PDB file of C-alpha atoms in Angstrom:
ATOM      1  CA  UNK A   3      36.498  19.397 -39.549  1.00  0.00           C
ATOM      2  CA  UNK A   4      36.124  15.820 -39.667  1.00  0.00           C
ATOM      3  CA  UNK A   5      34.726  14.070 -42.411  1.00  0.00           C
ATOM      4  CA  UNK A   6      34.465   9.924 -43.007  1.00  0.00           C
ATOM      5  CA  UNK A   7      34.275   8.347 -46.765  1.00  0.00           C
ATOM      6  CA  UNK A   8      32.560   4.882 -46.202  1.00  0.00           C
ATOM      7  CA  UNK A   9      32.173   2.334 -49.038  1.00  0.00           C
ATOM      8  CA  UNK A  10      29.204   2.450 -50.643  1.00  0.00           C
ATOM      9  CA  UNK A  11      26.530  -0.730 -50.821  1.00  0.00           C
ATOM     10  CA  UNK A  12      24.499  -2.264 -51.033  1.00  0.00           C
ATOM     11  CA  UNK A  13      27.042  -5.634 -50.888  1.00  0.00           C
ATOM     12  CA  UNK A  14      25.146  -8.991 -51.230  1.00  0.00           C
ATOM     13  CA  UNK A  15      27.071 -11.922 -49.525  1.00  0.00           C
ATOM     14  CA  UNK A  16      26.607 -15.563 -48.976  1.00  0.00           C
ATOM     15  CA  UNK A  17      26.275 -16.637 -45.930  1.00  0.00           C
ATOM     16  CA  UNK A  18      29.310 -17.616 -44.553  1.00  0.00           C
ATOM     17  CA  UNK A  19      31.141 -15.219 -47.172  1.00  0.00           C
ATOM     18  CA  UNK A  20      34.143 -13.105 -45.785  1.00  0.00           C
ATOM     19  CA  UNK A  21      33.379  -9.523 -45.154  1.00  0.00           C
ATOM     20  CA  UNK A  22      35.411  -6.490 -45.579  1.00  0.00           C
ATOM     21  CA  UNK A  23      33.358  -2.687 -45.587  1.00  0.00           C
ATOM     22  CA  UNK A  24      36.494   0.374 -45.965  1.00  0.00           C
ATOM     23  CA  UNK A  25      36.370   3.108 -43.882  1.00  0.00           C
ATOM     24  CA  UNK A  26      39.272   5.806 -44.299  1.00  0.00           C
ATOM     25  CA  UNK A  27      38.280   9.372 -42.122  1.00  0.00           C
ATOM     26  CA  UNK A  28      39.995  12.945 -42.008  1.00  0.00           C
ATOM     27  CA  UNK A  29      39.730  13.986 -38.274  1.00  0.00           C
ATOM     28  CA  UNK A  30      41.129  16.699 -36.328  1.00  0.00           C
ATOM     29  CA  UNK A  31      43.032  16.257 -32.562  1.00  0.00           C
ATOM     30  CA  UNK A  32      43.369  12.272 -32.072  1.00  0.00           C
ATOM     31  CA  UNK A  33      40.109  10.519 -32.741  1.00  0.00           C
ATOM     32  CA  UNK A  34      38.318   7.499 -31.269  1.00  0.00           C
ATOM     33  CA  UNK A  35      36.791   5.046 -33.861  1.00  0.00           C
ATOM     34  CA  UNK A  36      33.371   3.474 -34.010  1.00  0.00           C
ATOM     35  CA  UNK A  37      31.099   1.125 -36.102  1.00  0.00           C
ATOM     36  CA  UNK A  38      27.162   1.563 -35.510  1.00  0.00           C
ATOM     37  CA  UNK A  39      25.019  -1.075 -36.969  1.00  0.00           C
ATOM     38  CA  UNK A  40      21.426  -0.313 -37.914  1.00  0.00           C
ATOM     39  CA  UNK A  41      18.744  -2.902 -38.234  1.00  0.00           C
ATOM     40  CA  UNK A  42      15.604  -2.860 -39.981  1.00  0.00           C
ATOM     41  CA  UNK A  43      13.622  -0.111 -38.153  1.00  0.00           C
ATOM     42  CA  UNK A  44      15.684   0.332 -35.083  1.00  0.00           C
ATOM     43  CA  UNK A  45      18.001   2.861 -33.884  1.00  0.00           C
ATOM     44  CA  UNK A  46      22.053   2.362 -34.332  1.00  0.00           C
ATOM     45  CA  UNK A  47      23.892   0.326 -31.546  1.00  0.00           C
ATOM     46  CA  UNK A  48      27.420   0.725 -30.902  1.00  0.00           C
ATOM     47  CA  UNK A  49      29.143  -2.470 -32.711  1.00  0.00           C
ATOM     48  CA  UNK A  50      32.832  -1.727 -31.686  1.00  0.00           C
ATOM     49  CA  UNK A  51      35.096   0.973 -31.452  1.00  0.00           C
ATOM     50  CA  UNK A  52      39.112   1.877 -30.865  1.00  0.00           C
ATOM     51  CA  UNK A  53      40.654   4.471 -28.830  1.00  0.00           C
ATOM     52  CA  UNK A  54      43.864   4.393 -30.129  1.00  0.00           C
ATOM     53  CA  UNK A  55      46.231   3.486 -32.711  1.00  0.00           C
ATOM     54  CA  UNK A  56      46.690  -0.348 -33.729  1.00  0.00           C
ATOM     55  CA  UNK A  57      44.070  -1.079 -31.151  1.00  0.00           C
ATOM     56  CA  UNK A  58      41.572  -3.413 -32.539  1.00  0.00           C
ATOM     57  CA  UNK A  59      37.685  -3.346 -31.454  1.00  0.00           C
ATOM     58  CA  UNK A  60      35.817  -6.445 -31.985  1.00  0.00           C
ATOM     59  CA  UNK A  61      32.454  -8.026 -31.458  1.00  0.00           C
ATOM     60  CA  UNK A  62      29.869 -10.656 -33.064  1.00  0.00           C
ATOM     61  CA  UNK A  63      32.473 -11.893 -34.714  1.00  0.00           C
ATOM     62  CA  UNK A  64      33.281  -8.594 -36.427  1.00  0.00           C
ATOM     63  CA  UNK A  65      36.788  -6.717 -36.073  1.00  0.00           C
ATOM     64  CA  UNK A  66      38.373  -3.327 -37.042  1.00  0.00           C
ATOM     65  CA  UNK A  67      41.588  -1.949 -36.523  1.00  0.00           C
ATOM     66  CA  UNK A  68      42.933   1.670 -35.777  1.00  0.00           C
ATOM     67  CA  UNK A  69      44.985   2.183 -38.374  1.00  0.00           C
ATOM     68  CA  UNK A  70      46.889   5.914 -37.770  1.00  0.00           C
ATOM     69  CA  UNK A  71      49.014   6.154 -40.794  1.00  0.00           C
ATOM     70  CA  UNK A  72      46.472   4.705 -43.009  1.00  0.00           C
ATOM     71  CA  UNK A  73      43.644   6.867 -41.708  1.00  0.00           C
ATOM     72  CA  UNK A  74      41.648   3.724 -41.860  1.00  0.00           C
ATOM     73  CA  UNK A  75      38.992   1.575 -39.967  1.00  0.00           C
ATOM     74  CA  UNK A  76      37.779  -1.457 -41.867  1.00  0.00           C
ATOM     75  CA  UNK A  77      35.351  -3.699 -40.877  1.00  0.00           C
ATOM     76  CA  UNK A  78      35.936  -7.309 -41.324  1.00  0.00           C
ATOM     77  CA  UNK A  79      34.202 -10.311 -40.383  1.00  0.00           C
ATOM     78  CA  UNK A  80      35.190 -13.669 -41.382  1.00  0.00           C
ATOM     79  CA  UNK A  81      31.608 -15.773 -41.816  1.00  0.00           C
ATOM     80  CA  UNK A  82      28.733 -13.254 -42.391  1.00  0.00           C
ATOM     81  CA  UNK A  83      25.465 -14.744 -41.259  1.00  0.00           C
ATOM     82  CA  UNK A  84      21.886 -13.700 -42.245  1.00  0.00           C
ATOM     83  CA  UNK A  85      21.533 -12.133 -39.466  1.00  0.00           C
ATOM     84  CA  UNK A  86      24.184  -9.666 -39.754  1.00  0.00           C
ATOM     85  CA  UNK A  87      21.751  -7.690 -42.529  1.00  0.00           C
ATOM     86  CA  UNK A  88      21.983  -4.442 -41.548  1.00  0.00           C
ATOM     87  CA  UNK A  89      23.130  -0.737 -42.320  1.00  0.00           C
ATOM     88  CA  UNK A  90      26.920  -0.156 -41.253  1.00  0.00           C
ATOM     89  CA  UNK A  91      27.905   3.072 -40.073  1.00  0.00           C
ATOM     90  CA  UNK A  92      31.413   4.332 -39.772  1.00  0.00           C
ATOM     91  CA  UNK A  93      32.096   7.379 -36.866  1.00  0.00           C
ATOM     92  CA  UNK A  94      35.693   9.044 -36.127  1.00  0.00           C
ATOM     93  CA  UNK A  95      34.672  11.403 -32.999  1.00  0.00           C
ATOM     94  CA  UNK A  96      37.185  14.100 -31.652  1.00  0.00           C
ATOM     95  CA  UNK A  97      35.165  14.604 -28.651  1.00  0.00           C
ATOM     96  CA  UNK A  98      34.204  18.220 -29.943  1.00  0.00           C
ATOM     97  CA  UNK A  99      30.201  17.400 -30.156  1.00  0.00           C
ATOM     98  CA  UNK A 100      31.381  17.505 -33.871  1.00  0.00           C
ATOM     99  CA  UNK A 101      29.857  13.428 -34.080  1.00  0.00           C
ATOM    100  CA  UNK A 102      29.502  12.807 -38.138  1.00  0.00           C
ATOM    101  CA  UNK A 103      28.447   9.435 -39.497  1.00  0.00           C
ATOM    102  CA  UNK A 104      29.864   8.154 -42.688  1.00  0.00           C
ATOM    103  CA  UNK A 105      27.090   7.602 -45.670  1.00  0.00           C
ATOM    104  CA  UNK A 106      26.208   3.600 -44.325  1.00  0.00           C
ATOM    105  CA  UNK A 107      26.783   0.763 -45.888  1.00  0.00           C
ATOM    106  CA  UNK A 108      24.003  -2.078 -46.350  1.00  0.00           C
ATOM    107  CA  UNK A 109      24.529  -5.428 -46.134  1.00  0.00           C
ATOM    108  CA  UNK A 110      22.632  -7.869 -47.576  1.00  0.00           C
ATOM    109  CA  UNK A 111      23.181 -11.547 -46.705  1.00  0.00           C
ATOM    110  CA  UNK A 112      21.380 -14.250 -48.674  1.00  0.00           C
ATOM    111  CA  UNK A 113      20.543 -17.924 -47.109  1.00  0.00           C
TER     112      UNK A 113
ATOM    113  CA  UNK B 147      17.587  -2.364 -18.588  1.00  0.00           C
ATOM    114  CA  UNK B 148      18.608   0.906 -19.042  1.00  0.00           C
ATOM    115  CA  UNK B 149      18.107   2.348 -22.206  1.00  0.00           C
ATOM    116  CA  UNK B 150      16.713   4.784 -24.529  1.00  0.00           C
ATOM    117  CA  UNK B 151      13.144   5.238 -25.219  1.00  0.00           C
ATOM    118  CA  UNK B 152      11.404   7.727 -27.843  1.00  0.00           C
ATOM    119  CA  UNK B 153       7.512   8.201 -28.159  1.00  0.00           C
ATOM    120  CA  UNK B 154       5.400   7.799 -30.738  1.00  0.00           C
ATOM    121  CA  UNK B 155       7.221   5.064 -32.921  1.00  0.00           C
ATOM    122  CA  UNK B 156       5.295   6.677 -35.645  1.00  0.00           C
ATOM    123  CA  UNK B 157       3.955   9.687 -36.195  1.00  0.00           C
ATOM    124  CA  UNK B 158       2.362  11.742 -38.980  1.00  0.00           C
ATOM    125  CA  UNK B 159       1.668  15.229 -39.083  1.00  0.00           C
ATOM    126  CA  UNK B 160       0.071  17.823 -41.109  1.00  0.00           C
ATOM    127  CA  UNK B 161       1.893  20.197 -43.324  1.00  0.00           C
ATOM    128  CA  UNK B 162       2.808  23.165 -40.799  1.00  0.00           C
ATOM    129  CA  UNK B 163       1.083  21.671 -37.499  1.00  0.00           C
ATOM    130  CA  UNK B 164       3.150  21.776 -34.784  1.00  0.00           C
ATOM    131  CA  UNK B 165       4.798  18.235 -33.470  1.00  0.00           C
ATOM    132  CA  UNK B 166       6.431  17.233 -30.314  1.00  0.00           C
ATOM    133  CA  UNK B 167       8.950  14.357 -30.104  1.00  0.00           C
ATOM    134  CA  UNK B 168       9.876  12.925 -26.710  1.00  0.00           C
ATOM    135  CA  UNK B 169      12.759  11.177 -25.752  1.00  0.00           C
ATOM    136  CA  UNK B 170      13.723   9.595 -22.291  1.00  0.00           C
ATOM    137  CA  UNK B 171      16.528   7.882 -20.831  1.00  0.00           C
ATOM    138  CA  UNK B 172      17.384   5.905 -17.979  1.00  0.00           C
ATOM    139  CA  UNK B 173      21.147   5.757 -18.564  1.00  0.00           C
ATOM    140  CA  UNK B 174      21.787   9.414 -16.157  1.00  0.00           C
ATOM    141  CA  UNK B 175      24.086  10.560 -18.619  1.00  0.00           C
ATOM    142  CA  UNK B 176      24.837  13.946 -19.505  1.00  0.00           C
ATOM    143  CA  UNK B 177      24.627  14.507 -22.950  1.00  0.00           C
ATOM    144  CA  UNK B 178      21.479  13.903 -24.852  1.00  0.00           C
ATOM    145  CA  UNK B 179      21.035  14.429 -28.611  1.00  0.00           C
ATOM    146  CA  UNK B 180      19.017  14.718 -31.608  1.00  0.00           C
ATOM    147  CA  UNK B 181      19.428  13.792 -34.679  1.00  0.00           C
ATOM    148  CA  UNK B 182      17.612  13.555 -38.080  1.00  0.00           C
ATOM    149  CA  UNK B 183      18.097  10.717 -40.910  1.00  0.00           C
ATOM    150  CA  UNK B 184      16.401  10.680 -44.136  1.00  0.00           C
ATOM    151  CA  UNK B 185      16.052   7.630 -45.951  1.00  0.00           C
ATOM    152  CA  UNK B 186      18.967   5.964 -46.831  1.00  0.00           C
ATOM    153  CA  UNK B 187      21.430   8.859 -45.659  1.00  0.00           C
ATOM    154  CA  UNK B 188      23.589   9.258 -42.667  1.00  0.00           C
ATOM    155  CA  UNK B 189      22.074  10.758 -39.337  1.00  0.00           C
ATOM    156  CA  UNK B 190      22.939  14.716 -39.480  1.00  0.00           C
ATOM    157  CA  UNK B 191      23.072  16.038 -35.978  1.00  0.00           C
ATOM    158  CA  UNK B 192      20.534  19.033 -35.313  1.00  0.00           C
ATOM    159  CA  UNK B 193      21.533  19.667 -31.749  1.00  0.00           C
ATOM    160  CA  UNK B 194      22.643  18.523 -28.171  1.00  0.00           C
ATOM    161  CA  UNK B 195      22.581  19.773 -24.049  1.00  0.00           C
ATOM    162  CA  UNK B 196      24.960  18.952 -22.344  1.00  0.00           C
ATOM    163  CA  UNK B 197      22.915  18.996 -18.873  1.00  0.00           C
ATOM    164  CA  UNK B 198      21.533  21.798 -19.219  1.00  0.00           C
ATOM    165  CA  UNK B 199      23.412  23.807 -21.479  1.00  0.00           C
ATOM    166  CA  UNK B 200      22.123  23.951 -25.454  1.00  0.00           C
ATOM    167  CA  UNK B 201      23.863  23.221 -28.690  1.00  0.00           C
ATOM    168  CA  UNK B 202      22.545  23.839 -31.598  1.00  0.00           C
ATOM    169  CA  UNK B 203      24.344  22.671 -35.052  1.00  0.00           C
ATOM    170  CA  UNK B 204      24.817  25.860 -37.649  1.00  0.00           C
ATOM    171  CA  UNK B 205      22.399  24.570 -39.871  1.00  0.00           C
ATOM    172  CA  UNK B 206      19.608  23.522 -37.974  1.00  0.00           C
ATOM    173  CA  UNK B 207      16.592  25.305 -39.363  1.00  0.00           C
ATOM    174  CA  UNK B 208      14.481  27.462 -37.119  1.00  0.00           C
ATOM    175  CA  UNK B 209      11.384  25.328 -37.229  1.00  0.00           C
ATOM    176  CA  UNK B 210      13.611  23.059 -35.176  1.00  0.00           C
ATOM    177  CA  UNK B 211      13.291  23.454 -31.458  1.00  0.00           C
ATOM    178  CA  UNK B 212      14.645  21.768 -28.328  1.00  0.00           C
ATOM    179  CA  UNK B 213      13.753  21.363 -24.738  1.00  0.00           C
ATOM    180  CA  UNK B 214      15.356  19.373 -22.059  1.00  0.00           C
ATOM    181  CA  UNK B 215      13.223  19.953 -18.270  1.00  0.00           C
ATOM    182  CA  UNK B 216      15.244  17.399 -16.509  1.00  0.00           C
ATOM    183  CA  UNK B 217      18.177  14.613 -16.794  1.00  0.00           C
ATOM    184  CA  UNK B 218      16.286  12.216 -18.254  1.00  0.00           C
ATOM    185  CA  UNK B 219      13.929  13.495 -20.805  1.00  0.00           C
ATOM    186  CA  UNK B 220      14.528  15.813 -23.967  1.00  0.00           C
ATOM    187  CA  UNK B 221      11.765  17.030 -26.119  1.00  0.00           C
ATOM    188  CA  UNK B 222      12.257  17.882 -30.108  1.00  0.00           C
ATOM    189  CA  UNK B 223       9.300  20.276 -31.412  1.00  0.00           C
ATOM    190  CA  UNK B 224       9.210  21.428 -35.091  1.00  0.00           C
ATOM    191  CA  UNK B 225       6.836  23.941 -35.019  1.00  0.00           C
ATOM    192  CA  UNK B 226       5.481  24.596 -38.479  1.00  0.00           C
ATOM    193  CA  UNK B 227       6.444  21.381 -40.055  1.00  0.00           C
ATOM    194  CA  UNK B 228       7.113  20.870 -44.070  1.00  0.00           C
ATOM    195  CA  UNK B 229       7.191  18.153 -46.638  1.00  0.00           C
ATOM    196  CA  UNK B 230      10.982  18.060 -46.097  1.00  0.00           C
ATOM    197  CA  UNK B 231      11.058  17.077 -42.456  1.00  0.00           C
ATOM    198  CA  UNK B 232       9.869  13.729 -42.989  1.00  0.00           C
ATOM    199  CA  UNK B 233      12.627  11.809 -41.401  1.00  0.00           C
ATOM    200  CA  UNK B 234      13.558   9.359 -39.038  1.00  0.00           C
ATOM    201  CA  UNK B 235      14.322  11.660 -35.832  1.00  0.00           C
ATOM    202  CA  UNK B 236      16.877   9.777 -33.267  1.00  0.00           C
ATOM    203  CA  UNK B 237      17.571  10.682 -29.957  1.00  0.00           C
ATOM    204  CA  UNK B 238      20.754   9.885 -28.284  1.00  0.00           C
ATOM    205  CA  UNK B 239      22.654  10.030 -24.912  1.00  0.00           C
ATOM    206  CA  UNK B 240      26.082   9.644 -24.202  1.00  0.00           C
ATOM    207  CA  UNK B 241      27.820   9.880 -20.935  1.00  0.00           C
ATOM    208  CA  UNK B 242      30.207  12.640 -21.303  1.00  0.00           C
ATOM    209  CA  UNK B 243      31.598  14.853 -24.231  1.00  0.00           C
ATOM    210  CA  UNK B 244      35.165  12.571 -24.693  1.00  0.00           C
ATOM    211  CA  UNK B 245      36.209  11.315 -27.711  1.00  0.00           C
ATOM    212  CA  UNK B 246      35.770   7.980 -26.103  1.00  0.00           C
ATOM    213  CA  UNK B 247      32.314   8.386 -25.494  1.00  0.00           C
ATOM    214  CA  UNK B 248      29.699   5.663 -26.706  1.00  0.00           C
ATOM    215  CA  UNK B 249      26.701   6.951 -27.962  1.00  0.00           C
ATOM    216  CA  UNK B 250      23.797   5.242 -27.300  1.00  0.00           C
ATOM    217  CA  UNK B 251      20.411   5.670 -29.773  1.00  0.00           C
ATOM    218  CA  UNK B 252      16.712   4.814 -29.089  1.00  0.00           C
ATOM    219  CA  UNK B 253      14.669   3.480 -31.896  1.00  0.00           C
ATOM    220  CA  UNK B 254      13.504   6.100 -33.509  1.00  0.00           C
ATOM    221  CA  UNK B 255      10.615   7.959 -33.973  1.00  0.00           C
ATOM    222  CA  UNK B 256       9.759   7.923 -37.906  1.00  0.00           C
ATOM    223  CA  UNK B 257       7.956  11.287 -38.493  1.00  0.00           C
ATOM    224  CA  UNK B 258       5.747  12.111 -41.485  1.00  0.00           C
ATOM    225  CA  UNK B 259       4.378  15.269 -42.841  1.00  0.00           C
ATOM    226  CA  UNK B 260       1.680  15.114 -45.169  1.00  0.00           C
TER     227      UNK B 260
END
């Protein structure tokens, strides 16, 4: 089955402080890649995603490529703002109803 | 806007009272889900319909129950509720059953048993 090993937080940044969170994922079949953020007492939103190898999802300013041979989906972003505090959630889904989230990651940006 | 919507917010229960959590959706997708997330842990799914048809995860407890009467709204009941099921419950849609597939959460409905 698929399973997702996220790097654990919580990371305190900066603002304006480069961000990198690992993701590296065992999947069956040929997976598609997401990143869910959670805010404080909300549900999680779809942040970006990648359908195939070297394809790179982006949004906010955030960016994570498909890497295939690497089994890996970081998320970067190059200026993290306060706003960006959140939980991080990493998602490989083989389209088998078999949807696992990795363990989260919170972010923490200070002013 | 289309969305996701889940009733209460908040809710707390009594130790073995039945609950009801409601979910609706305005999205008409196909696929609606629950899932529960303790604190500070990853959302573990506890079932899904796919229109109609039910899916329930291996190690979703008996307590847990699901019912979906139309497209657009899914009910979670946990009929004798303990101490252990307070959790954030989340409902979710998605479109289809791809790999591609965007889920798409509401808020949440944060449940607690006393």
């Amino acid at each position: 089955g698929n399973s997702v090993t996220q790097m654990e937080g919580p990371v305190t940044l900066s603002e304006e402080a480069f961000l990198t969170i690992n993701c590296t994922y065992t999947a069956t079949g040929y997976p598609s890649l997401f990143w869910y953020v959670q805010y404080p007492g909300e549900g999680l939103q779809l942040l970006l995603k990648a359908t195939k190898a070297d394809d790179k999802g982006s949004n906010k300013g955030f960016e994570a490529t498909y890497r295939k041979e690497t089994t890996s989906f970081h998320l970067e972003k190059g200026s993290v703002q306060v706003s960006d505090s959140a939980v991080y959630f990493c998602s490989p889904n083989s389209g088998t109803y078999k949807y696992i989230f990795g363990t989260g990651t919170r972010l923490k940006v200070l002013a | 806007d289309a969305m996701v919507i889940q009733n209460p917010r908040y809710q707390v229960t009594q130790f073995e009272k039945p609950v009801t959590l409601s979910c609706s959706q305005t999205l008409n997708h196909n696929v609606m889900y629950w899932y529960q997330q303790k604190s500070s842990q990853a959302p573990k799914l506890l079932f899904h319909y796919y229109d109609k048809d039910f899916n329930n995860e291996a190690d979703t407890p008996d307590n847990f129950q699901s019912r979906r009467p139309n497209t657009s709204f899914c009910f979670l009941d946990i009929r004798s509720p303990g101490l252990g099921d307070t959790a954030m419950y989340l409902c979710a849609t998605s479109r289809d059953s791809g790999a591609a597939d965007t889920q798409y959460f509401g808020p949440g409905t944060r449940l607690t048993v006393l």
